[in-house]
Amino acid sequence: NAGVMQNPRHLVRRRGQEARLRCSPMKGHSHVYWYRQLPEEGLKFMVYLQKENIIDESGMPKERFSAEFPKEGPSILRIQQVVRGDSAAYFCASSPYSAGRNTGELFFGEGSRLTVL
Amino acid sequence: QQQVKQSPQSLIVQKGGISIINCAYENTAFDYFPWYQQFPGKGPALLIAIRPDVSEKKEGRFTISFNKSAKQFSLHIMDSQPGDSATYFCAASKGNQFYFGTGTSLTVIP
C-alpha cells in the first residue's frame, strides 16, 4: 500500500511564474489536507478537500492560491504569480476519516519544496 | 488564535536522558491528541497518540501524559538516543479538523 505521493519533490520557479504541486493520497483515502511549512516554523493549515469538494480553505490566501481534488487524479495545489515569500515546503496529508468515524490520523507525504528565485 | 501551544521550541538532551515536550490546548471538544515526528527533508509521521479518556499511554520509550482538567498533554522520551533527534509536533483534532503545535526541535547529544 503506497503512501501519500507528492511531486515534484523540488520545484524552482522565478517570480511571476506558476507552481503546481500534486498529491496522490493513500489508497482508499478520500480526504486531503495541504499544509505549508516555513523554515524553523510549524505546519500551517491551508486547505482541506474531499473528492470534488473544498471543505475548508480558511488557511489559504485568497489571492494566487487555489486547490482542487478532482474525481479522478491527484489533488493539485496551484500558486499563480509566485513571489519569494511563497518559498516553503508544502505537505499533503490524507486521512481515512469518514462521517461518523474518526480514526484521527493524518498520513503525510514527503513534501514539495518550492524555491522562488 | 493558536489552538495548540507547544513548548519548548528547542531542546538539547544528553544520550540516555529524558526528553519532555509540553502542549496545551483550548478547545475541550478535541478528542484525539497525536504526536508527530519529523526528520529533516521528510514529512511528519505519527509517533503516538492518545484519546482523552486515558491519562497515559506508553509505547516503548515514548509516553504521552494527558491531563484533561488542565487541558495539557506531554510527550516523554525515555533513554533518549541520537536517532531521536528530530522535530516533534503535537496536535489536537476533532473530526476532520487538525491543529498543530509549532514544533520542538530535539537534539540528543551522544
PDB file of C-alpha atoms in Angstrom, chain A residues 35-99:
ATOM      1  CA  TYR A  35      -0.006  22.361   4.880  1.00  0.00           C
ATOM      2  CA  ARG A  36       2.796  24.875   4.426  1.00  0.00           C
ATOM      3  CA  GLN A  37       5.959  24.742   6.459  1.00  0.00           C
ATOM      4  CA  LEU A  38       8.462  27.567   6.555  1.00  0.00           C
ATOM      5  CA  PRO A  39      11.988  27.013   7.893  1.00  0.00           C
ATOM      6  CA  GLU A  40      12.032  26.799  11.690  1.00  0.00           C
ATOM      7  CA  GLU A  41       8.252  27.030  11.782  1.00  0.00           C
ATOM      8  CA  GLY A  42       5.394  24.659  12.309  1.00  0.00           C
ATOM      9  CA  LEU A  43       2.783  23.299   9.986  1.00  0.00           C
ATOM     10  CA  LYS A  44       0.310  25.882   8.802  1.00  0.00           C
ATOM     11  CA  PHE A  45      -3.022  24.546   7.620  1.00  0.00           C
ATOM     12  CA  MET A  46      -4.016  25.731   4.172  1.00  0.00           C
ATOM     13  CA  VAL A  47      -6.940  23.730   2.809  1.00  0.00           C
ATOM     14  CA  TYR A  48      -8.958  20.571   3.357  1.00  0.00           C
ATOM     15  CA  LEU A  49     -10.604  18.806   0.448  1.00  0.00           C
ATOM     16  CA  GLN A  50     -12.708  15.798  -0.255  1.00  0.00           C
ATOM     17  CA  LYS A  51     -13.242  14.424  -3.712  1.00  0.00           C
ATOM     18  CA  GLU A  52     -14.549  17.268  -5.886  1.00  0.00           C
ATOM     19  CA  ASN A  53     -15.225  19.486  -2.870  1.00  0.00           C
ATOM     20  CA  ILE A  54     -13.322  22.104  -0.907  1.00  0.00           C
ATOM     21  CA  ILE A  55     -14.389  21.652   2.697  1.00  0.00           C
ATOM     22  CA  ASP A  56     -12.252  24.250   4.449  1.00  0.00           C
ATOM     23  CA  GLU A  57      -9.947  26.752   2.763  1.00  0.00           C
ATOM     24  CA  SER A  58      -9.665  29.120   5.694  1.00  0.00           C
ATOM     25  CA  GLY A  59      -5.873  28.822   5.810  1.00  0.00           C
ATOM     26  CA  MET A  60      -5.261  29.517   2.163  1.00  0.00           C
ATOM     27  CA  PRO A  61      -4.511  33.035   0.895  1.00  0.00           C
ATOM     28  CA  LYS A  62      -7.441  34.303  -1.124  1.00  0.00           C
ATOM     29  CA  GLU A  63      -5.291  35.532  -3.961  1.00  0.00           C
ATOM     30  CA  ARG A  64      -2.995  33.487  -6.194  1.00  0.00           C
ATOM     31  CA  PHE A  65      -3.631  30.187  -4.363  1.00  0.00           C
ATOM     32  CA  SER A  66      -6.134  27.541  -5.367  1.00  0.00           C
ATOM     33  CA  ALA A  67      -6.641  23.851  -4.730  1.00  0.00           C
ATOM     34  CA  GLU A  68      -8.637  21.075  -6.252  1.00  0.00           C
ATOM     35  CA  PHE A  69      -9.213  17.373  -5.779  1.00  0.00           C
ATOM     36  CA  PRO A  70     -10.950  16.034  -8.871  1.00  0.00           C
ATOM     37  CA  LYS A  71     -12.924  12.844  -9.085  1.00  0.00           C
ATOM     38  CA  GLU A  72     -10.066  11.255 -10.961  1.00  0.00           C
ATOM     39  CA  GLY A  73      -6.428  12.072 -10.412  1.00  0.00           C
ATOM     40  CA  PRO A  74      -4.365  13.755  -7.751  1.00  0.00           C
ATOM     41  CA  SER A  75      -5.100  16.793  -5.672  1.00  0.00           C
ATOM     42  CA  ILE A  76      -3.386  19.907  -7.003  1.00  0.00           C
ATOM     43  CA  LEU A  77      -2.246  22.992  -5.147  1.00  0.00           C
ATOM     44  CA  ARG A  78      -1.732  25.830  -7.595  1.00  0.00           C
ATOM     45  CA  ILE A  79       0.156  29.021  -6.867  1.00  0.00           C
ATOM     46  CA  GLN A  80      -0.047  31.702  -9.507  1.00  0.00           C
ATOM     47  CA  GLN A  81       2.414  34.562  -9.937  1.00  0.00           C
ATOM     48  CA  VAL A  82       4.729  33.219  -7.273  1.00  0.00           C
ATOM     49  CA  VAL A  83       6.676  35.583  -5.037  1.00  0.00           C
ATOM     50  CA  ARG A  84       9.751  34.912  -2.934  1.00  0.00           C
ATOM     51  CA  GLY A  85       7.609  34.629   0.185  1.00  0.00           C
ATOM     52  CA  ASP A  86       5.972  31.536  -1.285  1.00  0.00           C
ATOM     53  CA  SER A  87       9.235  29.623  -0.880  1.00  0.00           C
ATOM     54  CA  ALA A  88       8.429  26.850   1.568  1.00  0.00           C
ATOM     55  CA  ALA A  89       7.821  23.161   1.924  1.00  0.00           C
ATOM     56  CA  TYR A  90       4.269  22.172   1.069  1.00  0.00           C
ATOM     57  CA  PHE A  91       2.996  18.989   2.643  1.00  0.00           C
ATOM     58  CA  CYS A  92      -0.009  16.988   1.669  1.00  0.00           C
ATOM     59  CA  ALA A  93      -1.705  14.620   4.086  1.00  0.00           C
ATOM     60  CA  SER A  94      -4.548  12.193   3.627  1.00  0.00           C
ATOM     61  CA  SER A  95      -6.979  10.731   6.072  1.00  0.00           C
ATOM     62  CA  PRO A  96      -9.276   7.747   6.083  1.00  0.00           C
ATOM     63  CA  TYR A  97     -11.789   9.766   8.044  1.00  0.00           C
ATOM     64  CA  SER A  98     -15.375   9.294   7.064  1.00  0.00           C
ATOM     65  CA  ALA A  99     -18.543  10.726   8.539  1.00  0.00           C
TER      66      ALA A  99
END
